[in-house]
Coordinates of C-alpha atoms in Angstrom, one line a residue:
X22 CA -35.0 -20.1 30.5
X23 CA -31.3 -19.7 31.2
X24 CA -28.7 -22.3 30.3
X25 CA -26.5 -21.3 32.8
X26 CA -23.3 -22.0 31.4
X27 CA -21.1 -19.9 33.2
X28 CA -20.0 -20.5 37.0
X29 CA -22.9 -20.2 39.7
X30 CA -22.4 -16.9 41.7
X31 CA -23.6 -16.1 44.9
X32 CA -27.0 -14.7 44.5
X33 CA -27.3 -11.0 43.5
X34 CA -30.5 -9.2 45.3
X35 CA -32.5 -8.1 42.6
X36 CA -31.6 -10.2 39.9
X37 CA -33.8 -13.4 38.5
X38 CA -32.4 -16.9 38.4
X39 CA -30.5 -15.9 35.5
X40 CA -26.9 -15.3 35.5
X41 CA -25.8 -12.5 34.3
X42 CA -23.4 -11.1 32.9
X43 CA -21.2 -7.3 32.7
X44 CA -21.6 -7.0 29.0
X45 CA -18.5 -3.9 29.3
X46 CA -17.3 -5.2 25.7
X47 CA -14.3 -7.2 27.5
X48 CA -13.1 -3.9 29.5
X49 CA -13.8 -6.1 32.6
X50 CA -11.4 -8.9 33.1
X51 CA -13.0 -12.4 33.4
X52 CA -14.1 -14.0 36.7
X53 CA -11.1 -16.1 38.8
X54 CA -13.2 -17.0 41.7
X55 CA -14.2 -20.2 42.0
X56 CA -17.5 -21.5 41.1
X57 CA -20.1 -21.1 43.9
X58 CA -23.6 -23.4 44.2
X59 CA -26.7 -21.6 43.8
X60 CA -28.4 -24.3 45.8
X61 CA -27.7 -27.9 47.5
X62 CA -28.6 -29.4 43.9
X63 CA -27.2 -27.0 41.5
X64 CA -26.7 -28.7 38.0
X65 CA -23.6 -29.2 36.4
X66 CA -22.8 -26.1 33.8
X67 CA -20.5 -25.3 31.1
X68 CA -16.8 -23.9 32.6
X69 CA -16.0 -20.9 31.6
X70 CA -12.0 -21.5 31.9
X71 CA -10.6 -21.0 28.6
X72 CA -8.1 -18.7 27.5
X73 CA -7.1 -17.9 24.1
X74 CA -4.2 -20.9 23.4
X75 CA -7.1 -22.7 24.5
X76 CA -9.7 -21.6 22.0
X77 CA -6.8 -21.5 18.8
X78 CA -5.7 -25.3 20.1
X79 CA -9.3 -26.2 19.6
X80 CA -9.5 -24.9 16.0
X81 CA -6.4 -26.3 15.5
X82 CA -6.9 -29.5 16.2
X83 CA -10.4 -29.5 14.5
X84 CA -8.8 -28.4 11.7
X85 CA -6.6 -31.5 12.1
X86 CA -3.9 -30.2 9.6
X87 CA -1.6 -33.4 10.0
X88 CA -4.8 -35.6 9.3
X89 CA -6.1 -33.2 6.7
X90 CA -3.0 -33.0 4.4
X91 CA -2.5 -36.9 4.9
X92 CA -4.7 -37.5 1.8
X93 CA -6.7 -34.2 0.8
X94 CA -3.5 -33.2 -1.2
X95 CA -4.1 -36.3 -3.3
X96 CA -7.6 -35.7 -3.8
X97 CA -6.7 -32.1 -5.0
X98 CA -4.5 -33.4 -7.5
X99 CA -7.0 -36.2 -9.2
X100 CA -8.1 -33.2 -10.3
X101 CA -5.9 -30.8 -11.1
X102 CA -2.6 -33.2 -11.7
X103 CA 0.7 -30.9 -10.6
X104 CA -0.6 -28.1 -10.2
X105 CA -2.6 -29.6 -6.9
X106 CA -1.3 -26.1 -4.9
X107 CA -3.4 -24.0 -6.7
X108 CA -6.5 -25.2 -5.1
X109 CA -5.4 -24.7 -1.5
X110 CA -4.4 -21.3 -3.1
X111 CA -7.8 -21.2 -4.0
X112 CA -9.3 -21.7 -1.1
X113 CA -7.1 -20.0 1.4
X114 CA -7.8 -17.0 -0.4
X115 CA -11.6 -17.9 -0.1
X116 CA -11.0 -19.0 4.0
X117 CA -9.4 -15.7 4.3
X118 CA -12.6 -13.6 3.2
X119 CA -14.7 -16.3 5.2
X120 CA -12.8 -16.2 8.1
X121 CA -13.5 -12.2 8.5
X122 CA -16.8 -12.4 9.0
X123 CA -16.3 -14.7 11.7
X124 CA -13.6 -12.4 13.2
X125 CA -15.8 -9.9 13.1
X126 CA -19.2 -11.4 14.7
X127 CA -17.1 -12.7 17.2
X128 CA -15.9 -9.8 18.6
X129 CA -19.3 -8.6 19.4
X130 CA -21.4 -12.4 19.6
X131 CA -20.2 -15.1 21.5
X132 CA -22.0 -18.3 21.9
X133 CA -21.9 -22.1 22.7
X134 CA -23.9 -22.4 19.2
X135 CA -21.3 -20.9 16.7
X136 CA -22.8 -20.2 13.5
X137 CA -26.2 -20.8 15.4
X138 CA -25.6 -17.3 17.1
X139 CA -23.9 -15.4 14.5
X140 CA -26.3 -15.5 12.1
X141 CA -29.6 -16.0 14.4
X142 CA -28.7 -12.7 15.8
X143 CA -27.8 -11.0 12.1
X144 CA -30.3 -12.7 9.6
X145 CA -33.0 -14.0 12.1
X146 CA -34.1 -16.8 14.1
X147 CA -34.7 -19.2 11.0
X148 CA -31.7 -18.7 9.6
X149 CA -29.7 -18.9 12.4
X150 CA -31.2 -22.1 13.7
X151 CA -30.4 -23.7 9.9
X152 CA -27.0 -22.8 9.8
X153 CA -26.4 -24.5 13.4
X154 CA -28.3 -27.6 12.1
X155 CA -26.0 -27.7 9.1
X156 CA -22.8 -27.1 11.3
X157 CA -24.1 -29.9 13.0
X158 CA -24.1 -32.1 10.2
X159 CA -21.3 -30.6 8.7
X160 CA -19.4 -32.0 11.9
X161 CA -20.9 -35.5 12.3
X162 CA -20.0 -36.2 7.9
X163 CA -16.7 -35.3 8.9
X164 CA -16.1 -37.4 11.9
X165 CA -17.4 -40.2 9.8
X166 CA -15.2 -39.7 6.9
X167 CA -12.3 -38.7 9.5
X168 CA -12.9 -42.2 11.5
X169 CA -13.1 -44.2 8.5
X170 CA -9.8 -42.3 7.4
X171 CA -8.0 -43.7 11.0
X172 CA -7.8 -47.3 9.8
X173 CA -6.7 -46.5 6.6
X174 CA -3.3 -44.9 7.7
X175 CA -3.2 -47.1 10.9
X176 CA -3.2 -49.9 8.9
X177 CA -0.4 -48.4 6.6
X178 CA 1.4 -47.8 10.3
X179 CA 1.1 -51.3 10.9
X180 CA 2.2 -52.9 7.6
X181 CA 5.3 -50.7 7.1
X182 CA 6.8 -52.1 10.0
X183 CA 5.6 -55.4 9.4
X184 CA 3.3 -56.1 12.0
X185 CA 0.0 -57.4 10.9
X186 CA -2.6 -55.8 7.9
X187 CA -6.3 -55.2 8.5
X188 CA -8.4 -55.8 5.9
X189 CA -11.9 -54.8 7.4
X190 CA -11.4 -51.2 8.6
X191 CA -14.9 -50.9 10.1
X192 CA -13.0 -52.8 13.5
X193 CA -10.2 -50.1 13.7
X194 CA -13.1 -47.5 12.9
X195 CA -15.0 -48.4 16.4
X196 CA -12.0 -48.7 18.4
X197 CA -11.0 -45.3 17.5
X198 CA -14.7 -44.2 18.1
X199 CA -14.4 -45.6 21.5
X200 CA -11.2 -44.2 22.0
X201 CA -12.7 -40.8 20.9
X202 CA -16.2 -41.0 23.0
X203 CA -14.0 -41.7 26.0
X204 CA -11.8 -38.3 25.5
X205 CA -15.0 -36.4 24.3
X206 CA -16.8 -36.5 28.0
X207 CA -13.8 -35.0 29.8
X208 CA -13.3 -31.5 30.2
X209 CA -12.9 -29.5 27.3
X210 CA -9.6 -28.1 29.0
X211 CA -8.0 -31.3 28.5
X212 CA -9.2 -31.6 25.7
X213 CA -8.0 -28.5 23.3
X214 CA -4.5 -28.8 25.0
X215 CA -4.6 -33.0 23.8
X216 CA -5.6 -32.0 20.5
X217 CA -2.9 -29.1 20.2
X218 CA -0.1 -31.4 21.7
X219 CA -0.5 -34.0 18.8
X220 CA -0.8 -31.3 16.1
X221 CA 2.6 -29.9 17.2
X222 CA 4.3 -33.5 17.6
X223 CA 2.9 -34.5 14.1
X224 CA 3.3 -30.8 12.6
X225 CA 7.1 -31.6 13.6
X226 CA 7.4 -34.6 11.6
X227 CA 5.8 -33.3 8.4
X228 CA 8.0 -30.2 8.4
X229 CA 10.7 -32.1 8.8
X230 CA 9.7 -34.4 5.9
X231 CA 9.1 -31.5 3.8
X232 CA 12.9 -29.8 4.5
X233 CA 14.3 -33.5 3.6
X234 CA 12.3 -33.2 0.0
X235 CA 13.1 -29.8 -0.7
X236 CA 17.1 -30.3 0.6
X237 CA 17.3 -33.5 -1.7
X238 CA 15.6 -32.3 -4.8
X239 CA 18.1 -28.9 -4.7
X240 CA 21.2 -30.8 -4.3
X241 CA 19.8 -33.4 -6.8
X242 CA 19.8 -36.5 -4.8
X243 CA 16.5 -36.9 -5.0
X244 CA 14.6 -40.5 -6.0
X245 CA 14.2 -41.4 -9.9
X246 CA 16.2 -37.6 -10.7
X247 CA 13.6 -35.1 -9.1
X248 CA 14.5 -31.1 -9.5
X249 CA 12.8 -28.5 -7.8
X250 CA 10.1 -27.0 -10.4
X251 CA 8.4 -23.8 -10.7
X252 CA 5.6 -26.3 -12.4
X253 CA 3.4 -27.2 -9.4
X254 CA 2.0 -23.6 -10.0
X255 CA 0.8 -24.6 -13.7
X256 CA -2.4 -26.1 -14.4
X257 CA -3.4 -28.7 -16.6
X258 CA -4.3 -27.3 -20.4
X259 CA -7.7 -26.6 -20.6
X260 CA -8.2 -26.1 -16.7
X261 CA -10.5 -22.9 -15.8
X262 CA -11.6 -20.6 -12.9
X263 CA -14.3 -23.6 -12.1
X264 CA -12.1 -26.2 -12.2
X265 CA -9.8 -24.7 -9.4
X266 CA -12.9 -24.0 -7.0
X267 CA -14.0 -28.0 -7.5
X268 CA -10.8 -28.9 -6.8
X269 CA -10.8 -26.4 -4.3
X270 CA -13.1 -28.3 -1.9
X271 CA -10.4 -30.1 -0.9
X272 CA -8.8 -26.8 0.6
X273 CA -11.7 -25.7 2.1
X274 CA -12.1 -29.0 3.6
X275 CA -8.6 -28.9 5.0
X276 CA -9.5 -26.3 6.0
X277 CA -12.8 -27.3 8.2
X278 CA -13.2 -26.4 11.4
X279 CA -11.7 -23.3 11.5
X280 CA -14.5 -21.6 13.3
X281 CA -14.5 -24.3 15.7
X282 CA -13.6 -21.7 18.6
X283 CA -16.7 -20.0 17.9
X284 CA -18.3 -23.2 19.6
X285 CA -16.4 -22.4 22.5
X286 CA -18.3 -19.1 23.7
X287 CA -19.9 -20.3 27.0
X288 CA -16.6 -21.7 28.1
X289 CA -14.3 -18.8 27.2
X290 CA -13.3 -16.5 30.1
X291 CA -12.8 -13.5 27.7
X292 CA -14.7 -14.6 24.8
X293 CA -15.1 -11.1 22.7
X294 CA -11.3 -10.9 22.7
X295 CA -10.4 -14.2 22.7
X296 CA -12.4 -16.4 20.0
X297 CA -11.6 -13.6 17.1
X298 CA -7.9 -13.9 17.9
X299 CA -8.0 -17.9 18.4
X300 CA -9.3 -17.9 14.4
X301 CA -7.0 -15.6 12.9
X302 CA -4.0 -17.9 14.6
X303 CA -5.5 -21.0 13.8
X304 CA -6.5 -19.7 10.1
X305 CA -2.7 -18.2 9.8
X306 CA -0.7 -20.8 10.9
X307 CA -2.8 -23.8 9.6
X308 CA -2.4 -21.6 5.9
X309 CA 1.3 -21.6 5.6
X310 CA 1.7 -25.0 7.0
X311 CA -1.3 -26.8 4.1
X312 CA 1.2 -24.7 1.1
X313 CA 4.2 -25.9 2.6
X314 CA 2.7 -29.6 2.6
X315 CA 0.8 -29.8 -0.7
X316 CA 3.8 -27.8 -2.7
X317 CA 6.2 -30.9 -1.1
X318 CA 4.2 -33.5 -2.0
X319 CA 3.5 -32.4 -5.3
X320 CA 7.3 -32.0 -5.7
X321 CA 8.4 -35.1 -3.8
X322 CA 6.5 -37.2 -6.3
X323 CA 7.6 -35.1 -9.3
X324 CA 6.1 -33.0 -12.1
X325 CA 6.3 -35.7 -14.5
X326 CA 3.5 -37.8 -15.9
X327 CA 4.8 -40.9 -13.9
X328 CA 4.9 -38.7 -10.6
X329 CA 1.6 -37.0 -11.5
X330 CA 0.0 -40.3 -11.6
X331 CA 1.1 -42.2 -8.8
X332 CA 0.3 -38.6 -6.7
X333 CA -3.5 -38.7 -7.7
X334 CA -3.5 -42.7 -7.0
X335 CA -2.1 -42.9 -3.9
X336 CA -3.7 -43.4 -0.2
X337 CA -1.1 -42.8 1.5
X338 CA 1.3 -40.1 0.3
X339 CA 3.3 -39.7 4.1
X340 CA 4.1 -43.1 3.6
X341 CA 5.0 -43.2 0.2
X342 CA 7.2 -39.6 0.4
X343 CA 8.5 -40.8 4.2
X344 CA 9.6 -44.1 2.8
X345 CA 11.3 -42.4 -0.6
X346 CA 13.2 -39.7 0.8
X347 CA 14.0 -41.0 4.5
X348 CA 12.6 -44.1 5.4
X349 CA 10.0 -46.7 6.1
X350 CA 10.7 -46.6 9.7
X351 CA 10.0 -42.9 9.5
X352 CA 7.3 -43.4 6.9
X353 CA 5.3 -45.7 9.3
X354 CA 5.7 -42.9 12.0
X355 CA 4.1 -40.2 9.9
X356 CA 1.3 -42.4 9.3
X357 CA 1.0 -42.9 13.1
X358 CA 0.6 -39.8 13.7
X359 CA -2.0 -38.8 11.0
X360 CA -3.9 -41.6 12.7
X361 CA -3.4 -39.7 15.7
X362 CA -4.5 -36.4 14.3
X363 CA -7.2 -37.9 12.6
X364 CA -8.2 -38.9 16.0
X365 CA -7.6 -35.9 17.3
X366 CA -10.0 -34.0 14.6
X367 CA -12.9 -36.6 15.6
X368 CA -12.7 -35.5 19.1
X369 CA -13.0 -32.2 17.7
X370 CA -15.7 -32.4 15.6
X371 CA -18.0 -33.9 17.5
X372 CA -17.0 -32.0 20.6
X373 CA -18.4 -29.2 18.3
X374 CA -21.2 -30.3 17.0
X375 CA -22.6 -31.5 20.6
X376 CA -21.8 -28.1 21.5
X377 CA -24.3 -26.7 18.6
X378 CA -26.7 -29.1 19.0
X379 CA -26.6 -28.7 22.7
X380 CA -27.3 -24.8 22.1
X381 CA -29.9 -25.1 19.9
X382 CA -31.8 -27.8 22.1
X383 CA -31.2 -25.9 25.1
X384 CA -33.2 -22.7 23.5
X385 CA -35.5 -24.6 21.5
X386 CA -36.6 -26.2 24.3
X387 CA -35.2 -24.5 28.0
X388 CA -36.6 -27.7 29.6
X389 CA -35.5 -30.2 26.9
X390 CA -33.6 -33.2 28.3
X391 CA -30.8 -32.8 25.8
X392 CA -30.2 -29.7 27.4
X393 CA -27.7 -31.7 30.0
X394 CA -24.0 -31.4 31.1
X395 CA -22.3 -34.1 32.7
X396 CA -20.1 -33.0 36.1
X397 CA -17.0 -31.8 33.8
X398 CA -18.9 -29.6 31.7
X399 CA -19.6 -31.8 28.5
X400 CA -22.9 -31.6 26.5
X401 CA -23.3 -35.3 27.3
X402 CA -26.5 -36.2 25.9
X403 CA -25.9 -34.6 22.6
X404 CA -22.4 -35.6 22.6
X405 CA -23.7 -39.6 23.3
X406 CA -26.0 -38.9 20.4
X407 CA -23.4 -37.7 17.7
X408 CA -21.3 -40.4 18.7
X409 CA -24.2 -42.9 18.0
X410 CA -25.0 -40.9 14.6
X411 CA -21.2 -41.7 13.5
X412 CA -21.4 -45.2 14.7
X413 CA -24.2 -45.7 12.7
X414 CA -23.0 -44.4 9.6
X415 CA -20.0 -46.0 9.6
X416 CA -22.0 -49.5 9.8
X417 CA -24.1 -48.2 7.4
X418 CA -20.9 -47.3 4.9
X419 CA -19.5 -50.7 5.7
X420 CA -22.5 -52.5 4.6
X421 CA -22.3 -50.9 1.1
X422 CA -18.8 -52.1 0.2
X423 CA -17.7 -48.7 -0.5
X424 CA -13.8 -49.1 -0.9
X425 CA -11.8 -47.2 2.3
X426 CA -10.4 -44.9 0.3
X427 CA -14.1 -43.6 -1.6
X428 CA -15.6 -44.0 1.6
X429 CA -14.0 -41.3 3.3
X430 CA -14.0 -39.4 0.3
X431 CA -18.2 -39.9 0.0
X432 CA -18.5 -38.7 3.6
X433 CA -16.1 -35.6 4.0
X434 CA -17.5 -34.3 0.4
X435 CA -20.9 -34.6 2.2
X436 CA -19.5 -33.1 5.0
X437 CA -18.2 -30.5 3.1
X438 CA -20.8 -29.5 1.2
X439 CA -23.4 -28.8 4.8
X440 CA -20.1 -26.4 6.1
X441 CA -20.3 -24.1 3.0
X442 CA -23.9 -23.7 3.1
X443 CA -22.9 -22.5 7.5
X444 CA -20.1 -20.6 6.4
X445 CA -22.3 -19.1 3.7
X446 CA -25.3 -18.2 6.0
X447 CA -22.4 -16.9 8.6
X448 CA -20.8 -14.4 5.7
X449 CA -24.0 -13.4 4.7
X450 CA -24.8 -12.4 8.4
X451 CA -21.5 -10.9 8.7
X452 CA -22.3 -8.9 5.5
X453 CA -25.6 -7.5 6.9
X454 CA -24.5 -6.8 10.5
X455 CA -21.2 -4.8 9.8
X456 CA -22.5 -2.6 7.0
X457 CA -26.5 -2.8 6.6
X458 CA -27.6 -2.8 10.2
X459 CA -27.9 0.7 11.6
X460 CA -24.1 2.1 12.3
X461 CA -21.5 0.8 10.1
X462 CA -19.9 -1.3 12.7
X463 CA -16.5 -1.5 10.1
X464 CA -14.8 0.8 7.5
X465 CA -16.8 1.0 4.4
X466 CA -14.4 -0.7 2.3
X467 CA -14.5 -3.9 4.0
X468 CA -17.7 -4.5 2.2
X469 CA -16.1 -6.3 -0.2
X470 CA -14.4 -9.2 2.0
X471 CA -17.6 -10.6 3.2
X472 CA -19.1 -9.6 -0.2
X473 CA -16.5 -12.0 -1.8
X474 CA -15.8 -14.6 0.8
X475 CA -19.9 -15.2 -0.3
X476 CA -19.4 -15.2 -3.8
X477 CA -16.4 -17.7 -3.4
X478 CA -18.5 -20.2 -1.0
X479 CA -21.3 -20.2 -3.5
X480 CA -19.3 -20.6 -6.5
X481 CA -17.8 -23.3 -4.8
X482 CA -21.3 -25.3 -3.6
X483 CA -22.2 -24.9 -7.7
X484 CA -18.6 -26.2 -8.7
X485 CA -19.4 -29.4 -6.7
X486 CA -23.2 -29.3 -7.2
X487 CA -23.3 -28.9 -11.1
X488 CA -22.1 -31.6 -13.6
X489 CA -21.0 -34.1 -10.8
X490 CA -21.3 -37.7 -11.5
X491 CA -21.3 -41.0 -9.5
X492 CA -22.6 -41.4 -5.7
X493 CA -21.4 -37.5 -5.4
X494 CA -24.4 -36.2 -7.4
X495 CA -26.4 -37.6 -4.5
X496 CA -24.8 -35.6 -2.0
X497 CA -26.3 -32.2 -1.8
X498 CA -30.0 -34.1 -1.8
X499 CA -28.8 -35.6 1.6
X500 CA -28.4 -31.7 2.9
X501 CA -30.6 -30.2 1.3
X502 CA -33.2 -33.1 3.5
X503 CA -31.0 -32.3 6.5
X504 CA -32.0 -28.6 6.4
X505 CA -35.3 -29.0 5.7
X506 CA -35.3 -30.8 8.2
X507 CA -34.0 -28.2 10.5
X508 CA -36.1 -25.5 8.7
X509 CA -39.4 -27.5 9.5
X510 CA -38.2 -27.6 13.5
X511 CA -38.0 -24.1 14.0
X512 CA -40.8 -22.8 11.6
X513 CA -43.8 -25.6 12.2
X514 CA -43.1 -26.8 15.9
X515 CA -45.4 -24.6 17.9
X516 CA -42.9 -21.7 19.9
X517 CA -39.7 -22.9 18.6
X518 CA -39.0 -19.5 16.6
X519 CA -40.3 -17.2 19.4
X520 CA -38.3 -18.9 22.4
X521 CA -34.8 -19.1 19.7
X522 CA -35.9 -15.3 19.1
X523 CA -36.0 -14.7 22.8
X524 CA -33.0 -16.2 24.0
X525 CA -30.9 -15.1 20.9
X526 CA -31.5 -11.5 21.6
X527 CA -31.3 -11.6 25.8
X528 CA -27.3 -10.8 25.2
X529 CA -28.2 -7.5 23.3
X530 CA -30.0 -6.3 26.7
X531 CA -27.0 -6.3 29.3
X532 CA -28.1 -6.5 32.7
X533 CA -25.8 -4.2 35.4
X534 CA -26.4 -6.3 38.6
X535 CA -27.3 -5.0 42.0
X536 CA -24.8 -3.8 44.6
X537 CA -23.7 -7.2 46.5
X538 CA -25.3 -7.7 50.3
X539 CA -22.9 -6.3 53.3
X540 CA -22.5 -10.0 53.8
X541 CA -21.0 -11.2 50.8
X542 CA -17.8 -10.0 49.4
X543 CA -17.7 -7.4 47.0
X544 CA -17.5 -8.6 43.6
X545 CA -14.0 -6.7 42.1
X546 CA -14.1 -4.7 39.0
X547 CA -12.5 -7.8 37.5
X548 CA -15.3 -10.2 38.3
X549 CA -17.1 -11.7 35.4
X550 CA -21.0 -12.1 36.8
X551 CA -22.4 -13.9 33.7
X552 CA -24.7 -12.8 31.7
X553 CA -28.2 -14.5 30.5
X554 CA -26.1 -15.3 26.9
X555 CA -22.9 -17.5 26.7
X556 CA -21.2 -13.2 27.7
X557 CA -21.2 -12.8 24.0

């Protein structure tokens, strides 16, 4: 019944075929000995070999802030015009309150099924098992849209420096996908320092942009007569609290992935410490750099009704502001990169949701052939599946006719809308296990972050449920079938609830091992003998 996703130990007298785990709340330091077979044919596990740059670099570059801010600052402002900033105000205040409850859980769950976890060991087995199964979409929508969104801006790359224009993206799509499924079976070391490097190189470049536009506007030699302008921070006449939080799904998309180093419990050396501390860097720094972004842009194009315009019209603002203010060499190397960084969130994304859907596979069904990892510690069934999932949608999408731009759009809204409803089922666990659960695991006026982290989440679903209009008023019908979906597994399949209720509480019952045979080293005081649980 265990997953084993820690390193096999030399066998402990005593003890089942279980690893197991000191549960000392992180007062023991994690294991550096190297992995030892149980048995001539021991199966390949999860590595648990990451370290806290490690965890942060994976949120980070699921987060994908280069990608991200490449066009969700436009989409911000076809609805709110110059004042754009205030919904990533919006919903950095609303991340902030959301990302405590994550903080929180994590310092005292950790787990290779994220929001799975957190709220199956809060709420209950049901709810826990929907709220990975909408992570799981909410990961795969976003690696669609994210994909899609790699040709757009590679073909910009390309026709800026006059080399060739694509006009069928679906070929650049699957290129990138196979450039993506390729990374995605490696180890997930490699991986989280890949998808930090290319945030930092293209984080570099958008700064720098960013310093150019605010240097030029100040000293006035800025294109078309640009000033700096308190205006960005205005909002449209008429504009009220609901339409900042539908504009504001644009933040919190930025914004996705976040959490993504909650994924990364069975793999973390020193989870408990670790994942919470990952989040609040990734939450921090990926913040102030979206504010610094979206306030440029809106000021690079200007606060007139010429600049508003061509801000909400464009695909391609990096190219547009890189080609106005320094170049269209320069230009054509920003939209490199956000191809690279959307990349780079793909690999992300779906390296998460193989990771959740691997979790809840594995205790759904201990003997479940999904349940596998390949020889460097990947998911690799469920990560060949999500991969398929995102090939297939992006045929699908094709086939439709769907312009590149509404595309994405469709898919990360969709996307979107199946994270709020996790990050909602997370708060709410967060809410229940820090304050109503026994001792009062917090101080007593915390109550109110998760209390309004919730209430800004579920404002936020009705902004972008209520009154929408085109393909969008479609979109929450697709989840809402997803998690019924997910709800029918776990409540109707015969032993699905009981063996998720089993395996999800196993970590609350720490197991102190045995003394260690004369024979076999001593285990130091800084050995990390896994427990049953991912050592939540």
């Amino acid at each position: 019944m265990k997953r084993n996703e820690g390193p096999h130990r030399p066998a402990l007298p005593t003890l089942s075929t279980k690893d197991i785990t000191h549960d000392h709340d992180d007062q023991c330091a994690p294991a550096t000995d190297a992995p030892v077979p149980s048995g001539p044919a021991a199966a390949p596990v999860l590595r648990k070999e990451l370290k806290v740059t490690d965890a942060a670099a994976f949120s980070i570059g699921l987060i994908g802030p280069v990608g991200g801010m490449a066009l969700l600052g436009a989409g911000a402002a076809a609805l709110l015009g110059k004042g754009a900033v205030m919904a990533f105000v919006f919903a950095i205040v609303g991340v902030a309150f959301v990302a405590y409850g994550f903080v929180k859980l994590s310092a005292h769950i950790s787990n290779t099924g994220s929001v799975y976890a957190l709220v199956g060991k809060t709420i209950g087995p049901h709810a826990g098992f929907v709220a990975g199964w909408a992570l799981v979409a909410a990961y795969v929508t976003i690696a669609v849209g994210s994909t899609i969104e790699i040709g757009l801006f590679f073909n910009s790359f390309l026709s800026l420096l006059h080399i060739a224009t694509f006009h069928e993206w679906i070929w650049e799509a699957i290129i990138a996908l196979a450039i993506i499924g390729a990374l995605s079976i490696r180890q997930i070391k490699m991986v989280t320092r890949i998808l930090l490097y290319v945030e930092i190189a293209g984080a570099v470049l958008v700064a720098a942009l960013s310093v150019v536009i605010i240097v030029r506007l100040g000293i006035g030699a800025a294109p078309a007569g640009q000033t700096l302008s308190l205006q960005i921070f205005s909002l449209p006449s008429g504009t009220g609290i609901a339409g900042i939080a539908g504009a504001a799904v644009f933040g919190f998309l930025a914004f996705a992935g976040f959490e993504g180093a909650a994924a990364l419990g069975g793999e973390s050396v020193n989870p408990k410490k670790d994942i919470p501390r990952a989040i609040v860097i990734a939450v921090v720094l990926v913040g102030a750099f979206f504010l610094l972004v979206v306030a440029t842009q809106s000021l690079g194009y200007g606060v007139s009704a010429s600049g508003v315009k061509a801000f909400q019209n464009t695909s391609t603002p990096y190219g547009d502001l890189g080609t106005a203010y320094i170049g269209s060499v320069y230009a054509a190397l920003l939209n490199l990169m956000a191809s690279i960084s959307l990349l780079a969130i793909t690999v992300g994304t779906l390296a998460g949701a193989a990771r959740v859907a691997y979790a809840l596979a594995r205790d759904a069904s201990p003997t479940s052939r999904l349940a596998k990892v390949n020889k460097q510690g990947v998911p690799i069934v469920t990560m060949a599946i999500v991969v398929g999932m995102v090939l297939v949608a992006m045929i699908g999408q094709r086939l439709t006719g769907a312009a590149e731009k509404d595309a994405t759009f469709y898919w990360l809204t969709i996307g979107t809308i199946a994270l709020l409803v996790a990050y909602a089922l997370a708060t709410a666990g967060a809410l229940k296990y820090l304050f109503f659960s026994g001792r009062i695991k917090a101080p007593r006026w915390q109550v109110a972050v998760p209390v309004l982290g919730l209430a800004f989440i579920l404002y936020t679903i009705y902004t972008n449920v209520v009154g929408v209009s085109g393909p969008y008023i479609w979109f929450p019908y697709v989840i809402l079938a997803w998690l019924a979906i997910g709800f029918a597994l776990v409540t109707f399949v015969p032993g699905v609830a009981d063996r998720v209720r089993t395996e999800l509480a196993v970590d609350d019952e720490p197991v102190t091992p045995a003394p260690a045979p004369a024979t076999t080293p001593a285990l130091s005081t800084s050995s990390s003998i896994s427990n049953p649980k991912d050592h939540s």
